[in-house]
């Protein structure tokens, strides 16, 4: 009954001073809502990034050429070493038993033309295993095959956005597109995939056999990337060691005692990096949260001090009637806790409404968990109690005679 009475008195006082109570909770509400949105955006971005990385396979190793470290370079030299070759794919495929798939990739932009439609797109010369590796699905026609690669056939698979841009809603299978000045026959069109974890738009590219790309489009003999799929995730560390040794022998680096001219990375490392970035963002959010709570708590402190000033008679009478100091403290702490909780509830509602609007009208990834809502409410309650300690102690320390005389 005593707890019920304390809560009833606190609720009644907040209702009587509704104007002050509203002002006290506004700053806290806005702060809670802002923090909720930032946390939700951070969680959503983290989940989406990890989803994209995992969609590419957690047992995937990517091999990139290392950057040139020479201080002086020719103007026409590239900023990356050009030692990755198709023979490296064969060496890895035959030399590493833990590997289930090896896919080469050479890419660059080129002018693409069909009829009167002309635009520059990313051209990706790769192997037939690339489609499964990237979870790409066919919409029209068929993917190119291993034979297309072996015989350097001029066939192309269009990304969904490229197909829409060049042919509209028409099925372009069998039609001719010019990549540079080389004619290619459209063998298929991919379903929409969007942007991957690396930031590449998989819908805005044309995929052709790697041999065709090297000989007929880029006039080159080196690769931009090699994708290696390991049979099991647990084999990743050993597979990386094996691949490193194979490439060092293939590039004659061991014999010449040279540093690696390639860089290996895997999806697990990328996921760990993403999670590390998320933790850094969380620490930033924690700092912002503390600032918001301090600002909101200051409002509660000010309102409670004003409340004590206007309730001198009540405090004096209660002490004179035998109320203990701790009863006064508990009563005022209950009122400040109510203010904090009210601000928290309002902030959570405001945050949920804002998150809903963002989800409807933007492409932001938002993820609000029950845990974040509960933590927001607990922090609001905690803020109310902490910033109510000083007013509560001041009220409890009042001299009843002086309090009544002031009135």
CSV table of C-alpha atoms in Angstrom, one decimal:
chain,number,residue,atom,x,y,z
A,1,UNK,CA,0.0,0.0,0.0
A,2,UNK,CA,2.9,2.4,0.8
A,3,UNK,CA,4.4,2.0,-2.7
A,4,UNK,CA,1.0,2.5,-4.3
A,5,UNK,CA,0.5,5.7,-2.3
A,6,UNK,CA,4.0,7.0,-3.2
A,7,UNK,CA,3.3,6.3,-6.9
A,8,UNK,CA,-0.2,7.9,-6.7
A,9,UNK,CA,1.2,11.1,-5.1
A,10,UNK,CA,4.0,11.3,-7.7
A,11,UNK,CA,1.6,10.9,-10.5
A,12,UNK,CA,-0.8,13.5,-9.1
A,13,UNK,CA,2.1,16.0,-8.6
A,14,UNK,CA,3.2,15.5,-12.2
A,15,UNK,CA,-0.4,16.0,-13.4
A,16,UNK,CA,-0.8,19.2,-11.4
A,17,UNK,CA,2.5,20.6,-12.7
A,18,UNK,CA,1.9,19.2,-16.2
A,19,UNK,CA,3.5,22.3,-17.9
A,20,UNK,CA,6.7,22.0,-16.0
A,21,UNK,CA,6.7,18.2,-16.4
A,22,UNK,CA,6.4,18.5,-20.1
A,23,UNK,CA,9.3,20.9,-20.4
A,24,UNK,CA,11.4,18.7,-18.2
A,25,UNK,CA,10.8,15.6,-20.3
A,26,UNK,CA,11.1,17.2,-23.8
A,27,UNK,CA,14.9,17.4,-23.9
A,28,UNK,CA,15.2,13.9,-22.6
A,29,UNK,CA,12.6,12.6,-25.1
A,30,UNK,CA,14.3,14.2,-28.1
A,31,UNK,CA,17.7,12.9,-26.9
A,32,UNK,CA,16.3,9.3,-26.4
A,33,UNK,CA,14.7,9.4,-29.9
A,34,UNK,CA,17.8,10.7,-31.6
A,35,UNK,CA,20.0,8.1,-29.9
A,36,UNK,CA,17.5,5.3,-30.8
A,37,UNK,CA,17.5,6.3,-34.5
A,38,UNK,CA,21.3,6.5,-34.6
A,39,UNK,CA,21.6,3.0,-32.9
A,40,UNK,CA,19.0,1.6,-35.2
A,41,UNK,CA,20.7,3.0,-38.3
A,42,UNK,CA,24.1,1.6,-37.1
A,43,UNK,CA,22.6,-1.8,-36.4
A,44,UNK,CA,20.8,-1.9,-39.7
A,45,UNK,CA,23.9,-0.9,-41.7
A,46,UNK,CA,25.9,-3.6,-39.8
A,47,UNK,CA,23.4,-6.3,-40.4
A,48,UNK,CA,23.1,-5.4,-44.1
A,49,UNK,CA,26.8,-5.4,-44.6
A,50,UNK,CA,27.3,-8.7,-42.8
A,51,UNK,CA,24.4,-10.2,-44.8
A,52,UNK,CA,26.0,-9.1,-48.1
A,53,UNK,CA,29.4,-10.5,-47.0
A,54,UNK,CA,27.9,-13.8,-45.9
A,55,UNK,CA,25.8,-14.0,-49.2
A,56,UNK,CA,29.2,-14.0,-51.0
A,57,UNK,CA,30.3,-16.9,-48.9
A,58,UNK,CA,32.2,-17.0,-45.6
A,59,UNK,CA,34.7,-19.4,-47.2
A,60,UNK,CA,35.8,-17.1,-49.9
A,61,UNK,CA,39.3,-15.8,-50.4
A,62,UNK,CA,40.0,-12.8,-52.7
A,63,UNK,CA,43.4,-12.3,-54.2
A,64,UNK,CA,44.3,-8.8,-55.4
A,65,UNK,CA,47.5,-7.5,-56.9
A,66,UNK,CA,49.6,-5.5,-54.4
A,67,UNK,CA,50.1,-1.8,-54.9
A,68,UNK,CA,53.4,-0.5,-56.4
A,69,UNK,CA,55.6,0.8,-53.7
A,70,UNK,CA,58.3,2.4,-55.9
A,71,UNK,CA,58.8,6.1,-55.1
A,72,UNK,CA,59.4,7.0,-58.7
A,73,UNK,CA,57.1,5.7,-61.4
A,74,UNK,CA,56.6,6.3,-65.1
A,75,UNK,CA,53.6,8.4,-65.9
A,76,UNK,CA,52.0,5.7,-67.9
A,77,UNK,CA,52.4,3.0,-65.2
A,78,UNK,CA,49.5,1.7,-63.2
A,79,UNK,CA,49.3,1.9,-59.4
A,80,UNK,CA,49.1,-1.9,-59.1
A,81,UNK,CA,51.3,-4.8,-59.9
A,82,UNK,CA,50.3,-6.8,-63.0
A,83,UNK,CA,51.6,-10.2,-62.1
A,84,UNK,CA,48.3,-12.1,-61.5
A,85,UNK,CA,47.8,-14.3,-64.6
A,86,UNK,CA,45.5,-17.1,-65.7
A,87,UNK,CA,48.2,-19.6,-65.0
A,88,UNK,CA,48.0,-18.7,-61.3
A,89,UNK,CA,44.4,-19.9,-61.3
A,90,UNK,CA,45.5,-23.3,-62.7
A,91,UNK,CA,48.4,-23.5,-60.2
A,92,UNK,CA,46.0,-22.8,-57.3
A,93,UNK,CA,43.4,-25.2,-58.6
A,94,UNK,CA,45.9,-28.1,-58.9
A,95,UNK,CA,48.2,-27.3,-56.0
A,96,UNK,CA,45.7,-26.6,-53.2
A,97,UNK,CA,43.5,-29.5,-52.2
A,98,UNK,CA,41.3,-27.4,-49.9
A,99,UNK,CA,40.0,-25.3,-52.8
A,100,UNK,CA,36.7,-26.1,-54.5
A,101,UNK,CA,36.5,-23.3,-57.0
A,102,UNK,CA,38.9,-20.7,-58.6
A,103,UNK,CA,37.5,-17.9,-60.6
A,104,UNK,CA,39.5,-15.2,-62.4
A,105,UNK,CA,38.3,-11.7,-63.0
A,106,UNK,CA,39.5,-8.8,-65.2
A,107,UNK,CA,37.4,-5.7,-65.3
A,108,UNK,CA,37.3,-2.2,-66.6
A,109,UNK,CA,35.0,0.3,-68.2
A,110,UNK,CA,34.2,0.5,-71.9
A,111,UNK,CA,31.7,2.1,-74.2
A,112,UNK,CA,28.7,-0.2,-74.9
A,113,UNK,CA,26.3,0.4,-77.8
A,114,UNK,CA,23.1,-1.1,-79.0
A,115,UNK,CA,21.2,0.7,-81.7
A,116,UNK,CA,21.0,4.4,-80.7
A,117,UNK,CA,21.7,3.7,-77.0
A,118,UNK,CA,25.3,4.2,-75.9
A,119,UNK,CA,26.7,4.3,-72.4
A,120,UNK,CA,29.8,3.4,-70.4
A,121,UNK,CA,29.6,0.3,-68.2
A,122,UNK,CA,31.8,-2.0,-66.2
A,123,UNK,CA,32.9,-5.0,-68.2
A,124,UNK,CA,33.8,-8.0,-66.1
A,125,UNK,CA,35.7,-10.8,-67.8
A,126,UNK,CA,35.4,-13.9,-65.6
A,127,UNK,CA,34.8,-17.6,-65.5
A,128,UNK,CA,31.6,-19.5,-65.6
A,129,UNK,CA,31.9,-20.2,-61.8
A,130,UNK,CA,31.5,-16.5,-61.0
A,131,UNK,CA,27.7,-16.7,-61.2
A,132,UNK,CA,27.4,-19.3,-58.5
A,133,UNK,CA,30.1,-17.6,-56.5
A,134,UNK,CA,28.1,-14.4,-56.4
A,135,UNK,CA,24.7,-16.0,-56.2
A,136,UNK,CA,23.6,-14.4,-59.5
A,137,UNK,CA,20.5,-15.8,-61.1
A,138,UNK,CA,19.4,-15.7,-64.7
A,139,UNK,CA,16.3,-13.8,-65.8
A,140,UNK,CA,16.4,-14.4,-69.6
A,141,UNK,CA,18.4,-16.8,-71.7
A,142,UNK,CA,21.5,-18.6,-70.4
A,143,UNK,CA,24.8,-18.0,-68.8
A,144,UNK,CA,28.0,-18.5,-70.7
A,145,UNK,CA,29.8,-21.8,-70.3
A,146,UNK,CA,33.3,-23.2,-69.9
A,147,UNK,CA,33.4,-23.9,-73.6
A,148,UNK,CA,32.6,-20.2,-74.3
A,149,UNK,CA,35.7,-19.3,-72.2
A,150,UNK,CA,38.0,-21.9,-73.8
A,151,UNK,CA,37.1,-20.8,-77.3
A,152,UNK,CA,37.0,-17.1,-76.5
A,153,UNK,CA,33.5,-16.7,-77.8
A,154,UNK,CA,32.0,-13.2,-78.0
A,155,UNK,CA,29.0,-13.8,-75.8
A,156,UNK,CA,27.8,-11.5,-73.0
A,157,UNK,CA,25.5,-11.7,-70.0
A,158,UNK,CA,23.9,-8.3,-69.2
A,159,UNK,CA,23.2,-7.0,-65.7
A,160,UNK,CA,19.5,-6.1,-65.2
A,161,UNK,CA,20.2,-2.3,-65.2
A,162,UNK,CA,22.2,-2.6,-68.4
A,163,UNK,CA,19.4,-4.5,-70.1
A,164,UNK,CA,16.8,-2.0,-69.1
A,165,UNK,CA,19.0,0.9,-70.3
A,166,UNK,CA,19.8,-0.6,-73.7
A,167,UNK,CA,16.7,-2.6,-74.5
A,168,UNK,CA,13.9,-1.4,-72.1
A,169,UNK,CA,11.5,-4.2,-71.2
A,170,UNK,CA,12.4,-6.2,-74.3
A,171,UNK,CA,14.1,-9.6,-74.1
A,172,UNK,CA,17.5,-8.9,-75.6
A,173,UNK,CA,18.7,-12.5,-75.9
A,174,UNK,CA,20.2,-13.1,-79.3
A,175,UNK,CA,20.7,-9.4,-80.0
A,176,UNK,CA,24.1,-7.8,-80.7
A,177,UNK,CA,25.8,-5.2,-78.5
A,178,UNK,CA,29.1,-3.5,-79.2
A,179,UNK,CA,31.7,-3.4,-76.4
A,180,UNK,CA,34.1,-0.9,-77.7
A,181,UNK,CA,34.1,-1.9,-81.4
A,182,UNK,CA,33.7,-5.6,-80.8
A,183,UNK,CA,30.3,-7.2,-81.4
A,184,UNK,CA,28.9,-9.6,-78.8
A,185,UNK,CA,25.8,-11.7,-78.8
A,186,UNK,CA,23.6,-11.4,-75.7
A,187,UNK,CA,23.3,-14.9,-74.2
A,188,UNK,CA,21.4,-13.9,-71.1
A,189,UNK,CA,20.2,-11.3,-68.6
A,190,UNK,CA,20.6,-11.4,-64.8
A,191,UNK,CA,18.0,-10.8,-62.2
A,192,UNK,CA,18.3,-7.6,-60.2
A,193,UNK,CA,21.0,-8.0,-57.5
A,194,UNK,CA,21.8,-4.5,-56.3
A,195,UNK,CA,25.0,-3.3,-54.7
A,196,UNK,CA,27.3,-5.8,-53.1
A,197,UNK,CA,29.4,-5.4,-49.9
A,198,UNK,CA,32.3,-4.0,-52.0
A,199,UNK,CA,30.1,-1.2,-53.2
A,200,UNK,CA,30.0,-2.5,-56.8
A,201,UNK,CA,26.6,-2.4,-58.6
A,202,UNK,CA,26.1,-5.9,-59.9
A,203,UNK,CA,23.2,-4.8,-62.1
A,204,UNK,CA,25.4,-2.2,-64.0
A,205,UNK,CA,27.9,-4.6,-65.5
A,206,UNK,CA,28.4,-6.8,-68.5
A,207,UNK,CA,29.9,-10.3,-67.9
A,208,UNK,CA,31.9,-11.9,-70.7
A,209,UNK,CA,34.3,-14.9,-70.8
A,210,UNK,CA,37.7,-14.0,-69.3
A,211,UNK,CA,39.7,-15.2,-72.3
A,212,UNK,CA,37.5,-13.1,-74.6
A,213,UNK,CA,38.0,-10.1,-72.3
A,214,UNK,CA,41.8,-10.4,-72.2
A,215,UNK,CA,42.2,-10.9,-76.0
A,216,UNK,CA,39.4,-8.9,-77.6
A,217,UNK,CA,38.4,-6.1,-75.1
A,218,UNK,CA,41.3,-5.2,-72.8
A,219,UNK,CA,44.2,-6.5,-74.9
A,220,UNK,CA,45.9,-7.6,-71.7
A,221,UNK,CA,47.4,-10.7,-70.1
A,222,UNK,CA,46.9,-9.9,-66.4
A,223,UNK,CA,44.0,-10.2,-64.0
A,224,UNK,CA,42.5,-7.7,-61.5
A,225,UNK,CA,41.3,-10.4,-59.0
A,226,UNK,CA,41.1,-14.1,-58.4
A,227,UNK,CA,38.3,-15.5,-56.3
A,228,UNK,CA,39.1,-18.8,-54.4
A,229,UNK,CA,36.3,-20.8,-52.7
A,230,UNK,CA,37.5,-23.1,-50.0
A,231,UNK,CA,35.6,-26.3,-49.4
A,232,UNK,CA,35.1,-25.6,-45.7
A,233,UNK,CA,35.3,-22.4,-43.6
A,234,UNK,CA,37.7,-24.1,-41.2
A,235,UNK,CA,40.2,-24.6,-44.0
A,236,UNK,CA,40.7,-20.9,-44.6
A,237,UNK,CA,43.9,-20.3,-42.6
A,238,UNK,CA,45.6,-23.3,-44.2
A,239,UNK,CA,44.3,-22.5,-47.6
A,240,UNK,CA,45.7,-19.0,-47.4
A,241,UNK,CA,49.1,-20.4,-46.5
A,242,UNK,CA,49.0,-22.8,-49.4
A,243,UNK,CA,47.9,-20.2,-51.9
A,244,UNK,CA,50.6,-17.8,-50.7
A,245,UNK,CA,53.3,-20.4,-51.2
A,246,UNK,CA,51.9,-21.4,-54.6
A,247,UNK,CA,51.9,-17.8,-55.8
A,248,UNK,CA,55.3,-17.0,-54.5
A,249,UNK,CA,56.7,-20.0,-56.4
A,250,UNK,CA,54.6,-19.1,-59.5
A,251,UNK,CA,55.9,-15.5,-59.4
A,252,UNK,CA,59.4,-16.6,-58.6
A,253,UNK,CA,59.4,-14.4,-55.4
A,254,UNK,CA,60.9,-17.0,-53.1
A,255,UNK,CA,63.9,-17.5,-55.3
A,256,UNK,CA,64.5,-13.8,-55.6
A,257,UNK,CA,63.7,-13.2,-51.9
A,258,UNK,CA,61.1,-10.6,-52.8
A,259,UNK,CA,58.0,-9.5,-50.9
A,260,UNK,CA,54.5,-10.7,-51.9
A,261,UNK,CA,53.2,-9.0,-55.0
A,262,UNK,CA,49.6,-10.0,-54.1
A,263,UNK,CA,47.2,-9.4,-51.2
A,264,UNK,CA,44.9,-12.1,-49.8
A,265,UNK,CA,41.7,-11.3,-47.9
A,266,UNK,CA,38.8,-13.4,-46.8
A,267,UNK,CA,35.1,-12.8,-45.9
A,268,UNK,CA,35.6,-13.7,-42.3
A,269,UNK,CA,38.2,-10.9,-42.0
A,270,UNK,CA,35.8,-8.5,-43.7
A,271,UNK,CA,33.0,-9.5,-41.3
A,272,UNK,CA,35.3,-9.0,-38.3
A,273,UNK,CA,36.3,-5.6,-39.7
A,274,UNK,CA,32.7,-4.6,-40.1
A,275,UNK,CA,31.9,-5.7,-36.6
A,276,UNK,CA,34.9,-3.7,-35.3
A,277,UNK,CA,33.6,-0.6,-37.1
A,278,UNK,CA,30.2,-1.2,-35.5
A,279,UNK,CA,31.8,-1.3,-32.1
A,280,UNK,CA,33.6,2.0,-32.7
A,281,UNK,CA,30.2,3.5,-33.8
A,282,UNK,CA,28.6,2.1,-30.6
A,283,UNK,CA,31.2,3.9,-28.5
A,284,UNK,CA,30.4,7.1,-30.3
A,285,UNK,CA,26.7,6.6,-29.7
A,286,UNK,CA,27.4,5.9,-26.0
A,287,UNK,CA,29.1,9.3,-25.8
A,288,UNK,CA,26.1,11.0,-27.5
A,289,UNK,CA,23.7,9.1,-25.3
A,290,UNK,CA,25.5,10.4,-22.1
A,291,UNK,CA,25.3,13.9,-23.4
A,292,UNK,CA,21.6,13.6,-24.2
A,293,UNK,CA,20.9,12.1,-20.7
A,294,UNK,CA,22.9,14.9,-19.0
A,295,UNK,CA,20.9,17.6,-21.0
A,296,UNK,CA,17.6,15.8,-20.2
A,297,UNK,CA,18.6,15.3,-16.6
A,298,UNK,CA,19.4,18.9,-16.1
A,299,UNK,CA,15.8,19.8,-17.1
A,300,UNK,CA,14.5,17.3,-14.5
A,301,UNK,CA,16.8,18.8,-11.9
A,302,UNK,CA,15.6,22.3,-12.6
A,303,UNK,CA,11.9,21.3,-12.5
A,304,UNK,CA,12.3,19.4,-9.2
A,305,UNK,CA,14.1,22.3,-7.5
A,306,UNK,CA,11.3,24.6,-8.6
A,307,UNK,CA,8.8,22.1,-7.3
A,308,UNK,CA,10.4,22.1,-3.9
A,309,UNK,CA,10.2,25.8,-3.7
A,310,UNK,CA,6.5,25.8,-4.4
A,311,UNK,CA,5.8,23.0,-2.0
A,312,UNK,CA,7.3,24.4,1.2
A,313,UNK,CA,4.0,24.0,3.2
A,314,UNK,CA,3.5,20.4,2.1
A,315,UNK,CA,7.1,19.5,3.0
A,316,UNK,CA,6.9,21.3,6.4
A,317,UNK,CA,3.5,19.8,7.3
A,318,UNK,CA,4.7,16.3,6.4
A,319,UNK,CA,7.8,16.5,8.5
A,320,UNK,CA,5.8,18.1,11.4
A,321,UNK,CA,3.3,15.3,11.2
A,322,UNK,CA,6.1,12.7,11.7
A,323,UNK,CA,7.2,11.9,8.2
A,324,UNK,CA,10.8,10.6,8.2
A,325,UNK,CA,13.5,12.2,6.1
A,326,UNK,CA,13.8,9.1,4.0
A,327,UNK,CA,10.1,9.3,3.2
A,328,UNK,CA,10.6,12.7,1.8
A,329,UNK,CA,13.6,11.5,-0.2
A,330,UNK,CA,11.7,8.5,-1.6
A,331,UNK,CA,8.7,10.7,-2.6
A,332,UNK,CA,10.8,13.2,-4.5
A,333,UNK,CA,12.9,10.5,-6.1
A,334,UNK,CA,9.7,8.8,-7.2
A,335,UNK,CA,8.5,12.0,-8.9
A,336,UNK,CA,11.8,12.6,-10.7
A,337,UNK,CA,11.8,8.9,-11.7
A,338,UNK,CA,8.3,9.4,-13.2
A,339,UNK,CA,9.6,12.4,-15.1
A,340,UNK,CA,12.5,10.4,-16.5
A,341,UNK,CA,10.3,7.4,-17.4
A,342,UNK,CA,7.7,9.7,-19.1
A,343,UNK,CA,10.5,11.3,-21.1
A,344,UNK,CA,11.8,7.9,-22.0
A,345,UNK,CA,8.4,6.6,-23.1
A,346,UNK,CA,7.8,9.7,-25.2
A,347,UNK,CA,11.3,9.4,-26.7
A,348,UNK,CA,10.8,5.7,-27.6
A,349,UNK,CA,7.4,6.5,-29.3
A,350,UNK,CA,9.0,9.4,-31.2
A,351,UNK,CA,12.0,7.2,-32.2
A,352,UNK,CA,9.7,4.4,-33.4
A,353,UNK,CA,7.6,6.8,-35.5
A,354,UNK,CA,10.7,8.4,-37.0
A,355,UNK,CA,12.1,5.0,-37.8
A,356,UNK,CA,8.9,4.0,-39.5
A,357,UNK,CA,8.9,7.2,-41.6
A,358,UNK,CA,12.6,6.6,-42.6
A,359,UNK,CA,11.8,3.0,-43.6
A,360,UNK,CA,8.9,4.1,-45.8
A,361,UNK,CA,10.5,7.1,-47.5
A,362,UNK,CA,14.2,6.2,-47.7
A,363,UNK,CA,16.5,3.3,-48.5
A,364,UNK,CA,18.2,3.4,-45.1
A,365,UNK,CA,18.5,0.1,-43.3
A,366,UNK,CA,16.9,0.6,-39.8
A,367,UNK,CA,16.9,-2.1,-37.1
A,368,UNK,CA,15.3,-1.4,-33.8
A,369,UNK,CA,15.5,-4.2,-31.3
A,370,UNK,CA,13.5,-4.8,-28.1
A,371,UNK,CA,16.7,-4.7,-26.2
A,372,UNK,CA,17.4,-1.1,-27.4
A,373,UNK,CA,13.9,0.0,-26.4
A,374,UNK,CA,14.3,-1.6,-23.0
A,375,UNK,CA,17.7,0.0,-22.4
A,376,UNK,CA,16.4,3.4,-23.5
A,377,UNK,CA,13.6,3.2,-20.9
A,378,UNK,CA,15.9,2.0,-18.1
A,379,UNK,CA,18.4,4.8,-18.9
A,380,UNK,CA,15.6,7.3,-18.8
A,381,UNK,CA,14.4,6.0,-15.4
A,382,UNK,CA,18.0,6.0,-14.1
A,383,UNK,CA,18.5,9.6,-15.3
A,384,UNK,CA,15.4,10.7,-13.5
A,385,UNK,CA,16.6,9.1,-10.2
A,386,UNK,CA,20.2,10.4,-10.5
A,387,UNK,CA,19.1,14.0,-11.2
A,388,UNK,CA,16.4,13.8,-8.5
A,389,UNK,CA,18.9,13.0,-5.7
A,390,UNK,CA,19.9,16.6,-5.1
A,391,UNK,CA,16.3,18.0,-5.0
A,392,UNK,CA,15.2,15.0,-2.8
A,393,UNK,CA,18.0,15.6,-0.3
A,394,UNK,CA,17.3,19.3,-0.3
A,395,UNK,CA,13.6,18.6,0.4
A,396,UNK,CA,14.4,16.1,3.2
A,397,UNK,CA,16.8,18.5,4.8
A,398,UNK,CA,14.3,21.3,5.1
A,399,UNK,CA,13.5,22.8,8.5
A,400,UNK,CA,9.7,22.4,9.0
A,401,UNK,CA,9.3,25.7,10.9
A,402,UNK,CA,11.4,27.6,8.4
A,403,UNK,CA,9.5,26.0,5.5
A,404,UNK,CA,6.1,27.0,7.1
A,405,UNK,CA,7.3,30.5,7.8
A,406,UNK,CA,8.5,31.1,4.2
A,407,UNK,CA,5.0,30.3,3.1
